[in-house]
Amino acid sequence: MKAIVPLNIAALRVSSTDSTNVTPVRGTFAGRTAAFDLLPHGSQATQANTGDTIWLPLAADSPSIALETGVHLHWELPDYFKTGVQDQDSGAIAFPHAPTRWLVVRSLSTYDSSGGGYGAPRHASWIVESDYLASAQQTFQVNGQTKVRPAITVPITNPADGTTPYMYMGRVVDAGAWDPSTEDPQDYLPHYTGTDGAQLYLTSIGFVGASFSGYYPDCRSVFGFWDTFADVTDVYNAIAGNNPIRFRVSYSVIGWLPDASTDPLGTLAAVVTSQYDTYVGLCAQQKVKVASTPADVFARITSDQFGWQFSNDAISCTLAADNTIASLQVPDTTLCFGVIQEVAWDQQDAPFLAAPGAPGTSGPWTDQVQIAVGNTTVEAVSALVKSQLNAPGGGEEVLASYEVLLDALQLGQLRDLEGQGNSLITLEEALHAKAFSGVDGGHQWTIQTKAVPGTQASVQLTLPLTLAEQLDLLNNAQLAYEQARDRIEVARQQLFMDWVIYIKQLLRKPQPPSTEIVVDTNTLGGFLVASNTGELAAVTAAGDAAGLLQYQPDPATGRITGISTTSAATTLAGQVVSAYQAVAAALPDDWELDAVPAPSFWLPTDPVLVLEGDRLEPVRRNGPTRAIAVRTDGELIGSLDIAGSPGSWTVPASVLAGLPAPPASLPSYAAAAAALGESALLDPLYAAAIAAAAGAPNPTVFAAALTAAQGGQGPPDQAPAQGGQSPPDQAVSAGLYGVVHAPGYQRTANPVQSVQQPEQLAVTFTNAAKTALPPAAVGWNAQVALPEFGPKRLDPYLPVWLTWQLRLDPLARGADGTYPAGTLEDRFSLDADAIDLAYKPNFTTGTLVDYTGAVVLSKKPFVSLLQQIDQYTTEFPHDEADDELAQARTDLAGRKVLSQALDTFNLAQTLRTTIPQLAVADLVKPKPLDPITNRIAGAANATPKDSWYDTGFNSLTAISTGLQAQGNYGPLRSGLLEVRELTIVDVFGQVMDLTTAAPTSTGALKVTPAASLSPAAGDTANAEKVYLPPRALAPARVDAYWLSATHNDDFPGITSDFVEVNAHPATSPVCGWIVPNHLDVTLAFYDAGGSPIGSFGLEHGASKYRTRAGNTANSADSLALDIGALGHPLVNAHVAQLMWFISGRSAGFLTDLMFTIQQSDQFINPASFAQDVSLSVLIGRPLAIVRMVQSISTAGAVLPASQANNTKADALYQAVTEKWFDYAERQSHTCAGLDQVRIPVRLGDLTDIDDGMVAFLPQADGPNPYQTVYSAAAPKNGANGVVRPGPDTVELTLNGPPLTFTALVDPRAPVHVTTGVLPTATMQIPADQYLRAMQQLAVTFVTRPVLSGQLGLRLPLPTETGFSWSWVAAGGAFTSLAPQSAPDVPAYGYSPQRLVEGWLDLIPNPNPNSSPAPPDGRQM
Amino acid sequence: MTLSMFSREQRRQRIEAMFASPASIADALGDIQVPADIAAWLGRLLTLAGVPFEYLVPDEGMLPPESIRFFRLDDNWVRALLDGAFSLGRDLTAEASGASANLDRVLLGPAIAQARAAAPLRPRAGVAAPTTTAADSAGTVWTGFLLRSRVVSDYPGLGVNVYPLGHTPDDKDPVLMPVRRLDRLGQTGDTLFCLVHGDAYRVDVHEAPELLHYGIDDYTPATSTAALTADKELHTFTRAADGTITLEQVVDVPIGSCFRARSPRVLSLTTAAGALAQANAKANNTAKVEPIDSALMGLVMTEGVGMVSFINRDAS
């Protein structure tokens, strides 16, 4: 069975006039971006063969290979082939094998002006061999002349001469002459190996990058076809000679993978069988009913892996007695198949492509657009919609609220906003966090219970202390390894950037004292490679020291079940493995180690533009989502059942006269033939042939009616319409074509189309087995009229590139170009009011810097908005806003909007830019080759499985000169931005310049910034600009971790409390508890286990310590007796330190602290309060005493070093001179002081009612670590050591030392850590840990006065399961109390009574299994 | 630019403003509904169920044996009781204007009202059966009595009827007041606790109604010197033609002769019926002796239960 995957085909007509006056013109058309034929080589070359030499900027020059006369086809690879998968070990991204053989069938029907009709179709077929390599371009003969069929170049050394560093890829073979059995493997790409030594194969990214398969000039001979019409002389001559001719032409394209082992469906049957049989086995093991069918498994796999949605007919199977699969038939071969039908050509309309009003016939298209900019597409879309709304009552403020609501809708949080709680803050945090993209943080280890089949593994484990410590050592080793690997990756890229400068200088040979040379070439070479030192040695040594881990994933679940390394035990990888083995050996039987993703690093996103304009046709060539309807070859339409007034007929495709057939040697011949048959049955071009085959009485009328049933564009040059639409500026809606292309179409088997004119026909599109499905819209194409471009415009305009020019007024720096440490405090403010930094006046340099770039456009800006509207109306079907939402949805769906992040803008701030990835080599110097280059090239592939090329070591190049490098190295990105120019380039290279209605006062394009990027209100001078809040341009994360409450010395390597890096701390971080009593103004302290220690209270205007109730051993209320002398704690050391600290404070301190705790109460309302159990409710609000560390780390613990190389003061010269071989050292000197910039941090969020932070105390070393208690709820002018934190109270530096805090938190709510420059981090004590401790709290209730009679104390106490009540009076011991079931029954003889005071104590009953003796000899 | 809707300061002010006064909290909370089971629990508490007896009677001297004490519940005391019940999970504070105190002020009123409405009501049937109305529930005057007596232990099932001023059985439209609680404290105790909703004027304490019985009014066994004598007070009656019975005056009928000679404690019902019929005819001055059938016998022989009435003479 073959899978028929829809293939989208676009056709561009190029007339002779177009080919001379439009396509070769600079600024009107853009050409290829990569030209490996420009690689300098041989001794005559004077340039280095670095990536920039083969890169042709889109707007820079006229196309080097302009589009020639004819029809140019481009097919868009299905999404599956365009999705790469990252390798866990090496980080390399692997793309699937792309189809490399394409059958192109053309059917041509010319208009006979004398007869007044179109003639019978003539057909011709070719094979495009995408991965064919040759040392010269293909030629063909026409009219006795030799013409070149252009091919793309690829960086493969020509084996013929061994020196030419490129070959041509892709060729066209006449289908009749095509014979795969004669292929020579040496002529094809898989014969060659890449820079990393691995076998090459064709992918969607080729050698160019993400844009390769989607941009015709870069892949024209690979995923495209130029129909020259050289084989049909009459047509060719008419076109070439600009003579009148009209014709229609349809193309069918079928692609496949010649090597069956690379077919994505090759292993499908085995995978389905294996997964289903495993599932059945699990069901049997657990004695549950088998609920899923093999069809379910098949559907899940195909949908998840490929996005392909088959019908139920695509799988058939039989089951064995034990329910396992006995036999299975599923698609095993992939055929990509698409058609574009009835491309009409009327020579009188030529040129087809010129923009109207352009001088002559050249000049770009233009479009007046509206532009919005945001950190994310969501923000930008909201800003765009907002900018089109009229300000309602309330003005800008209300509009801004609309924008927030739109954001909320798009993030799926709109309904939540109506609810209680802190949803606005959640929304704000979510929006802020979306402005960062996650960068893989590596792995982290957790211990969980073993998953019993069918159940989830539990990570809610609190580990024995020793095991927790071992796990901590493993995680530290893992972290060290990950950081080292990240650092190595950056260092390798730095080495490459340095080498590029070196090799260019070496080959250009400018002689000193040339101003071009800052660092002497030989010196630079010596810096790169010296005998035993140098940058290369440092990079290699770092790689050797780190080693390489291999993860062993479980093939079914992907869970990492083991790690290994071939590196030495002393390497970081070796240390991870030994730590792993130590933990694994210590694990109890039912527990297992699991690797989870470590918290991501966050990199700020580039600003995103959203553009709306009449000519910005949204391009959804592969449909709006990844999911796409796929058929099998058995579901192709193979015949038409036609019923009409004159009779009824069945017309199978095979009986059509003139039906094209695939070449006999095609591997999937039958399926391909069926596909071509379907093309004919659906193509109006063949309507007359179908009428003839049917033998209808009036074939002309019959054909016209059949055409109407088929639908499609119809010949736009023919009036009246022959079923299709004419004039062509009407929407295509008729016939089956129209049905399939209607939004929301759900396919049905054997679809029927009825037409009334010009005669009544009912056409059933079916096949012999009656299993026919119509093709997906993606794969069934026709010309679409673009009235916005012109009345006769029929050629597509499919935007693919956006080129941009931005102008930045960057953040001010110090005189030496570095950031003062106080930059963020001095130039910005993070007040308690917001989660991002706001600027103060004059925060920029005032020196404007221009940035340019080109990026591939994203095409789905409104998708989230539309999806969220759909979801909202589905989930809340009776919401009063639904009608308006439905209207808005219809409105939005028709909008012509594109969006794109301005990729590389951030990168350029750090003086880097992307570059085509070419291997390190010296192709220029005559042999012997440059030794330094050779050493680097050798090192890059020296380590097996760790090729530097796999992780893009050669993907960046330095921007070392020019204005950007002159004091504008800005790793702390901030400033005011303008958009100067925007240009769009389409799939075929057509250029469109974008303008706005009115430029800004500085001549820039007018943009609407999202609220998060808006200049401050009142800053009129910058009102038209975009504010970029400060962001560190290195992947960074807030490391907010709990410290374990205790440690032991059982395991070597842990000598103090350790940092809990797991989201679920392995041990409890709770050191102790405080229960405030605001009636008495006392703070009662408990140890972590819940036993009381004592309390501080106000007595006679002074702070006084009282021991716990019932402690007869400390009648003098001595603090030292209860907790040990200072420095010699008898309780948890941190609780003791905190109590000694409070003990030494004034009464005012205690009063203020109590006030603060009470104030904070009203701002804390944990979302998880329902988890509370009885006791924690009974006793009011216990606060946990916890310790936390805060730091900010970057990936690899390094920052981007400056690449400036203008003067000897610049980074490169300094690095070379100072011999900063090691990247860590180099960046510390050349990161413009970014590592010293203090970043204000806000701990807790008072107004977030789901934030548990009550107060925190910065902790210094030594026995007296505390000075001040900070809390946002503190008295405003706290004078007693309890104060509100200021902006500079907590400040961190990137990769700086962590700060330690002791904090009082309500454990039921998380603590938020806000920096502004990074997403807000949260840390929460897991419920299982604090609940257990809370349940253990021995609660003492102050009870006074109560009556005590002659018969003893009788109190109405409830029975608390698991607890006992007792009574203690001041200075006395505990006496137990029995719960009273009926206290209101009199027991006479109680008089006289007296009033007594004391405490009621609720004590957990001893666990029968482990019964530690209760303190103080309390009766239990 | 910071949107004011995200402003922490404004949120902080809003939260503080909301907790600043009971009125603003009430605005924010809207209609306060206490969950039904909690209201029922609080309602039982309002009947002082579970309050230790020593707190109701601080000194036994205030309720000596064979005494009855009438009381009126202090509304403040009840509020304090409920306040205690509400104190779970709350930050206790000495500060009168704190958020916690304000929240209490808002919640306590509606909670008490709903608890009152949910307090248990002893079911009563009959013409004067009480109904609870909104007005009843809202009324905050609760009264009752404690009876400590052997009567309580010796006569289990004592009944209580409580009437407000102007609606006693002596008045035109007697109204029984709703009894919220009538408990013998302890299964073998001698103390009866009664709590009614409203201001009690007259309290009738009576034997258990199931103690209705046949009875006569005097019986003296025979001695060696005197014969057996017995009297039955007969509520005489006349019967109209349609069978309607009309009760007349009460006469004393000697029925000593109606006891069986051999078993002098066994009344011969036939003889007694005849004697009573004769006495009835005689009392009605009619020669026609109306025979007493079993139904009429039931009517004339049935005796009611013992009852004591207490009346608050101070009530106005």
PDB file of C-alpha atoms in Angstrom, chain A residues 997-1167:
ATOM      1  CA  ALA A 997       0.521  55.562   5.432  1.00  0.00           C
ATOM      2  CA  ALA A 998       2.687  58.258   6.908  1.00  0.00           C
ATOM      3  CA  PRO A 999       6.308  58.027   7.954  1.00  0.00           C
ATOM      4  CA  THR A1000       7.366  59.097  11.413  1.00  0.00           C
ATOM      5  CA  SER A1001       9.003  62.443  11.991  1.00  0.00           C
ATOM      6  CA  THR A1002      12.379  60.792  11.451  1.00  0.00           C
ATOM      7  CA  GLY A1003      11.274  59.130   8.235  1.00  0.00           C
ATOM      8  CA  ALA A1004      10.881  55.659   9.655  1.00  0.00           C
ATOM      9  CA  LEU A1005       7.930  53.354   9.142  1.00  0.00           C
ATOM     10  CA  LYS A1006       5.095  53.983  11.512  1.00  0.00           C
ATOM     11  CA  VAL A1007       4.630  51.114  13.916  1.00  0.00           C
ATOM     12  CA  THR A1008       2.297  50.407  16.803  1.00  0.00           C
ATOM     13  CA  PRO A1009       4.244  48.953  19.696  1.00  0.00           C
ATOM     14  CA  ALA A1010       2.626  46.528  22.112  1.00  0.00           C
ATOM     15  CA  ALA A1011       2.132  47.836  25.614  1.00  0.00           C
ATOM     16  CA  SER A1012       5.239  46.030  26.800  1.00  0.00           C
ATOM     17  CA  LEU A1013       7.350  47.850  24.211  1.00  0.00           C
ATOM     18  CA  SER A1014       5.699  51.245  24.405  1.00  0.00           C
ATOM     19  CA  PRO A1015       7.759  54.254  25.382  1.00  0.00           C
ATOM     20  CA  ALA A1016       6.854  55.796  28.717  1.00  0.00           C
ATOM     21  CA  ALA A1017       3.730  57.875  28.783  1.00  0.00           C
ATOM     22  CA  GLY A1018       4.694  61.508  28.406  1.00  0.00           C
ATOM     23  CA  ASP A1019       7.959  60.819  26.630  1.00  0.00           C
ATOM     24  CA  THR A1020       6.860  62.711  23.539  1.00  0.00           C
ATOM     25  CA  ALA A1021      10.316  62.828  22.003  1.00  0.00           C
ATOM     26  CA  ASN A1022      10.327  59.054  21.651  1.00  0.00           C
ATOM     27  CA  ALA A1023       6.624  58.438  21.315  1.00  0.00           C
ATOM     28  CA  GLU A1024       6.958  57.014  17.802  1.00  0.00           C
ATOM     29  CA  LYS A1025       9.703  54.588  18.729  1.00  0.00           C
ATOM     30  CA  VAL A1026       9.756  51.156  20.240  1.00  0.00           C
ATOM     31  CA  TYR A1027      11.187  50.741  23.720  1.00  0.00           C
ATOM     32  CA  LEU A1028      13.311  47.673  24.218  1.00  0.00           C
ATOM     33  CA  PRO A1029      13.461  46.857  27.923  1.00  0.00           C
ATOM     34  CA  PRO A1030      16.884  45.680  29.089  1.00  0.00           C
ATOM     35  CA  ARG A1031      17.689  42.051  28.376  1.00  0.00           C
ATOM     36  CA  ALA A1032      20.929  40.185  28.821  1.00  0.00           C
ATOM     37  CA  LEU A1033      21.669  38.512  25.503  1.00  0.00           C
ATOM     38  CA  ALA A1034      22.854  35.252  26.938  1.00  0.00           C
ATOM     39  CA  PRO A1035      20.693  32.250  27.772  1.00  0.00           C
ATOM     40  CA  ALA A1036      20.143  32.792  31.479  1.00  0.00           C
ATOM     41  CA  ARG A1037      17.957  31.530  34.259  1.00  0.00           C
ATOM     42  CA  VAL A1038      17.139  32.473  37.800  1.00  0.00           C
ATOM     43  CA  ASP A1039      18.416  29.695  39.997  1.00  0.00           C
ATOM     44  CA  ALA A1040      15.994  29.959  42.864  1.00  0.00           C
ATOM     45  CA  TYR A1041      16.424  26.925  45.033  1.00  0.00           C
ATOM     46  CA  TRP A1042      15.608  25.765  48.528  1.00  0.00           C
ATOM     47  CA  LEU A1043      18.411  24.810  50.809  1.00  0.00           C
ATOM     48  CA  SER A1044      18.018  21.516  52.566  1.00  0.00           C
ATOM     49  CA  ALA A1045      17.180  22.034  56.200  1.00  0.00           C
ATOM     50  CA  THR A1046      19.761  19.587  57.340  1.00  0.00           C
ATOM     51  CA  HIS A1047      22.643  17.520  56.142  1.00  0.00           C
ATOM     52  CA  ASN A1048      24.651  14.713  57.591  1.00  0.00           C
ATOM     53  CA  ASP A1049      28.241  13.769  57.135  1.00  0.00           C
ATOM     54  CA  ASP A1050      27.543  10.187  56.154  1.00  0.00           C
ATOM     55  CA  PHE A1051      28.345  10.720  52.550  1.00  0.00           C
ATOM     56  CA  PRO A1052      31.622  12.298  51.513  1.00  0.00           C
ATOM     57  CA  GLY A1053      31.275  15.419  49.473  1.00  0.00           C
ATOM     58  CA  ILE A1054      28.405  16.980  51.404  1.00  0.00           C
ATOM     59  CA  THR A1055      29.623  19.032  54.307  1.00  0.00           C
ATOM     60  CA  SER A1056      26.906  21.594  54.640  1.00  0.00           C
ATOM     61  CA  ASP A1057      23.305  22.178  53.752  1.00  0.00           C
ATOM     62  CA  PHE A1058      22.931  21.536  50.061  1.00  0.00           C
ATOM     63  CA  VAL A1059      21.044  23.285  47.346  1.00  0.00           C
ATOM     64  CA  GLU A1060      17.915  21.466  46.243  1.00  0.00           C
ATOM     65  CA  VAL A1061      17.993  21.748  42.480  1.00  0.00           C
ATOM     66  CA  ASN A1062      15.003  19.509  41.910  1.00  0.00           C
ATOM     67  CA  ALA A1063      11.574  21.003  41.520  1.00  0.00           C
ATOM     68  CA  HIS A1064      10.536  18.540  44.177  1.00  0.00           C
ATOM     69  CA  PRO A1065      13.242  18.864  46.804  1.00  0.00           C
ATOM     70  CA  ALA A1066      14.594  15.526  47.838  1.00  0.00           C
ATOM     71  CA  THR A1067      14.472  16.517  51.474  1.00  0.00           C
ATOM     72  CA  SER A1068      12.330  19.044  53.228  1.00  0.00           C
ATOM     73  CA  PRO A1069      13.669  22.578  53.231  1.00  0.00           C
ATOM     74  CA  VAL A1070      11.638  23.447  56.321  1.00  0.00           C
ATOM     75  CA  CYS A1071      13.969  24.278  59.215  1.00  0.00           C
ATOM     76  CA  GLY A1072      11.204  25.078  61.652  1.00  0.00           C
ATOM     77  CA  TRP A1073       7.902  26.780  62.126  1.00  0.00           C
ATOM     78  CA  ILE A1074       6.559  29.986  63.537  1.00  0.00           C
ATOM     79  CA  VAL A1075       2.969  30.273  64.666  1.00  0.00           C
ATOM     80  CA  PRO A1076       1.986  33.875  65.298  1.00  0.00           C
ATOM     81  CA  ASN A1077      -0.582  34.770  67.917  1.00  0.00           C
ATOM     82  CA  HIS A1078      -1.730  38.288  67.291  1.00  0.00           C
ATOM     83  CA  LEU A1079      -3.963  38.395  70.341  1.00  0.00           C
ATOM     84  CA  ASP A1080      -1.066  37.885  72.699  1.00  0.00           C
ATOM     85  CA  VAL A1081       1.505  39.327  70.337  1.00  0.00           C
ATOM     86  CA  THR A1082       3.581  36.186  70.591  1.00  0.00           C
ATOM     87  CA  LEU A1083       5.589  34.251  68.078  1.00  0.00           C
ATOM     88  CA  ALA A1084       5.727  30.570  68.940  1.00  0.00           C
ATOM     89  CA  PHE A1085       8.671  28.626  67.511  1.00  0.00           C
ATOM     90  CA  TYR A1086       8.524  24.977  66.621  1.00  0.00           C
ATOM     91  CA  ASP A1087      11.164  22.664  65.286  1.00  0.00           C
ATOM     92  CA  ALA A1088      10.798  21.088  61.862  1.00  0.00           C
ATOM     93  CA  GLY A1089       9.135  18.047  63.353  1.00  0.00           C
ATOM     94  CA  GLY A1090       6.449  20.139  64.987  1.00  0.00           C
ATOM     95  CA  SER A1091       7.646  20.068  68.590  1.00  0.00           C
ATOM     96  CA  PRO A1092       7.321  23.390  70.393  1.00  0.00           C
ATOM     97  CA  ILE A1093      10.426  25.256  71.465  1.00  0.00           C
ATOM     98  CA  GLY A1094       9.196  28.466  73.019  1.00  0.00           C
ATOM     99  CA  SER A1095       7.791  31.800  72.156  1.00  0.00           C
ATOM    100  CA  PHE A1096       8.644  35.464  72.086  1.00  0.00           C
ATOM    101  CA  GLY A1097       6.021  37.824  73.370  1.00  0.00           C
ATOM    102  CA  LEU A1098       5.502  41.351  74.555  1.00  0.00           C
ATOM    103  CA  GLU A1099       5.410  41.670  78.296  1.00  0.00           C
ATOM    104  CA  HIS A1100       5.340  45.032  80.029  1.00  0.00           C
ATOM    105  CA  GLY A1101       6.577  46.754  76.921  1.00  0.00           C
ATOM    106  CA  ALA A1102       9.511  44.451  76.420  1.00  0.00           C
ATOM    107  CA  SER A1103      10.229  41.461  74.267  1.00  0.00           C
ATOM    108  CA  LYS A1104      10.328  38.388  76.441  1.00  0.00           C
ATOM    109  CA  TYR A1105      11.145  34.776  75.729  1.00  0.00           C
ATOM    110  CA  ARG A1106       9.009  32.123  77.362  1.00  0.00           C
ATOM    111  CA  THR A1107       9.736  28.455  77.163  1.00  0.00           C
ATOM    112  CA  ARG A1108       7.095  26.129  75.783  1.00  0.00           C
ATOM    113  CA  ALA A1109       4.112  25.206  77.856  1.00  0.00           C
ATOM    114  CA  GLY A1110       4.696  22.365  80.233  1.00  0.00           C
ATOM    115  CA  ASN A1111       8.464  22.554  80.160  1.00  0.00           C
ATOM    116  CA  THR A1112       9.158  22.318  83.872  1.00  0.00           C
ATOM    117  CA  ALA A1113      12.865  22.003  83.278  1.00  0.00           C
ATOM    118  CA  ASN A1114      13.232  25.644  82.273  1.00  0.00           C
ATOM    119  CA  SER A1115      11.382  27.591  84.881  1.00  0.00           C
ATOM    120  CA  ALA A1116      13.568  30.633  84.293  1.00  0.00           C
ATOM    121  CA  ASP A1117      12.585  30.792  80.606  1.00  0.00           C
ATOM    122  CA  SER A1118      16.186  30.690  79.486  1.00  0.00           C
ATOM    123  CA  LEU A1119      16.586  30.754  75.746  1.00  0.00           C
ATOM    124  CA  ALA A1120      19.998  29.145  75.941  1.00  0.00           C
ATOM    125  CA  LEU A1121      18.582  26.253  77.913  1.00  0.00           C
ATOM    126  CA  ASP A1122      16.004  25.578  75.209  1.00  0.00           C
ATOM    127  CA  ILE A1123      18.025  26.024  72.054  1.00  0.00           C
ATOM    128  CA  GLY A1124      21.619  25.951  73.216  1.00  0.00           C
ATOM    129  CA  ALA A1125      24.104  28.737  73.536  1.00  0.00           C
ATOM    130  CA  LEU A1126      24.832  30.894  70.527  1.00  0.00           C
ATOM    131  CA  GLY A1127      26.893  28.830  68.139  1.00  0.00           C
ATOM    132  CA  HIS A1128      26.089  25.583  69.897  1.00  0.00           C
ATOM    133  CA  PRO A1129      22.548  24.871  68.862  1.00  0.00           C
ATOM    134  CA  LEU A1130      20.480  22.118  70.365  1.00  0.00           C
ATOM    135  CA  VAL A1131      17.828  22.617  67.691  1.00  0.00           C
ATOM    136  CA  ASN A1132      18.182  23.254  63.957  1.00  0.00           C
ATOM    137  CA  ALA A1133      21.077  25.656  63.688  1.00  0.00           C
ATOM    138  CA  HIS A1134      19.194  28.109  61.518  1.00  0.00           C
ATOM    139  CA  VAL A1135      16.189  28.186  63.799  1.00  0.00           C
ATOM    140  CA  ALA A1136      18.543  28.780  66.692  1.00  0.00           C
ATOM    141  CA  GLN A1137      20.265  31.639  64.863  1.00  0.00           C
ATOM    142  CA  LEU A1138      16.925  33.194  64.019  1.00  0.00           C
ATOM    143  CA  MET A1139      15.736  32.919  67.614  1.00  0.00           C
ATOM    144  CA  TRP A1140      18.951  34.406  68.969  1.00  0.00           C
ATOM    145  CA  PHE A1141      18.513  37.211  66.469  1.00  0.00           C
ATOM    146  CA  ILE A1142      14.959  37.924  67.609  1.00  0.00           C
ATOM    147  CA  SER A1143      15.984  37.552  71.208  1.00  0.00           C
ATOM    148  CA  GLY A1144      18.363  40.436  70.861  1.00  0.00           C
ATOM    149  CA  ARG A1145      15.830  42.803  69.303  1.00  0.00           C
ATOM    150  CA  SER A1146      13.678  45.468  70.856  1.00  0.00           C
ATOM    151  CA  ALA A1147      10.017  45.332  71.671  1.00  0.00           C
ATOM    152  CA  GLY A1148       9.435  47.573  68.668  1.00  0.00           C
ATOM    153  CA  PHE A1149      11.042  44.971  66.461  1.00  0.00           C
ATOM    154  CA  LEU A1150       8.686  42.294  67.709  1.00  0.00           C
ATOM    155  CA  THR A1151       5.698  44.574  67.354  1.00  0.00           C
ATOM    156  CA  ASP A1152       6.703  45.491  63.815  1.00  0.00           C
ATOM    157  CA  LEU A1153       7.362  41.896  62.893  1.00  0.00           C
ATOM    158  CA  MET A1154       3.964  40.860  64.200  1.00  0.00           C
ATOM    159  CA  PHE A1155       2.351  43.742  62.354  1.00  0.00           C
ATOM    160  CA  THR A1156       4.113  42.664  59.172  1.00  0.00           C
ATOM    161  CA  ILE A1157       2.967  39.088  59.495  1.00  0.00           C
ATOM    162  CA  GLN A1158      -0.566  40.210  60.155  1.00  0.00           C
ATOM    163  CA  GLN A1159      -0.505  42.662  57.244  1.00  0.00           C
ATOM    164  CA  SER A1160       0.769  40.061  54.849  1.00  0.00           C
ATOM    165  CA  ASP A1161      -2.050  37.769  55.848  1.00  0.00           C
ATOM    166  CA  GLN A1162      -4.609  39.683  53.869  1.00  0.00           C
ATOM    167  CA  PHE A1163      -2.453  39.431  50.765  1.00  0.00           C
ATOM    168  CA  ILE A1164      -1.992  35.693  50.904  1.00  0.00           C
ATOM    169  CA  ASN A1165      -4.747  33.422  49.794  1.00  0.00           C
ATOM    170  CA  PRO A1166      -3.120  30.316  48.460  1.00  0.00           C
ATOM    171  CA  ALA A1167      -4.645  28.777  45.385  1.00  0.00           C
TER     172      ALA A1167
END
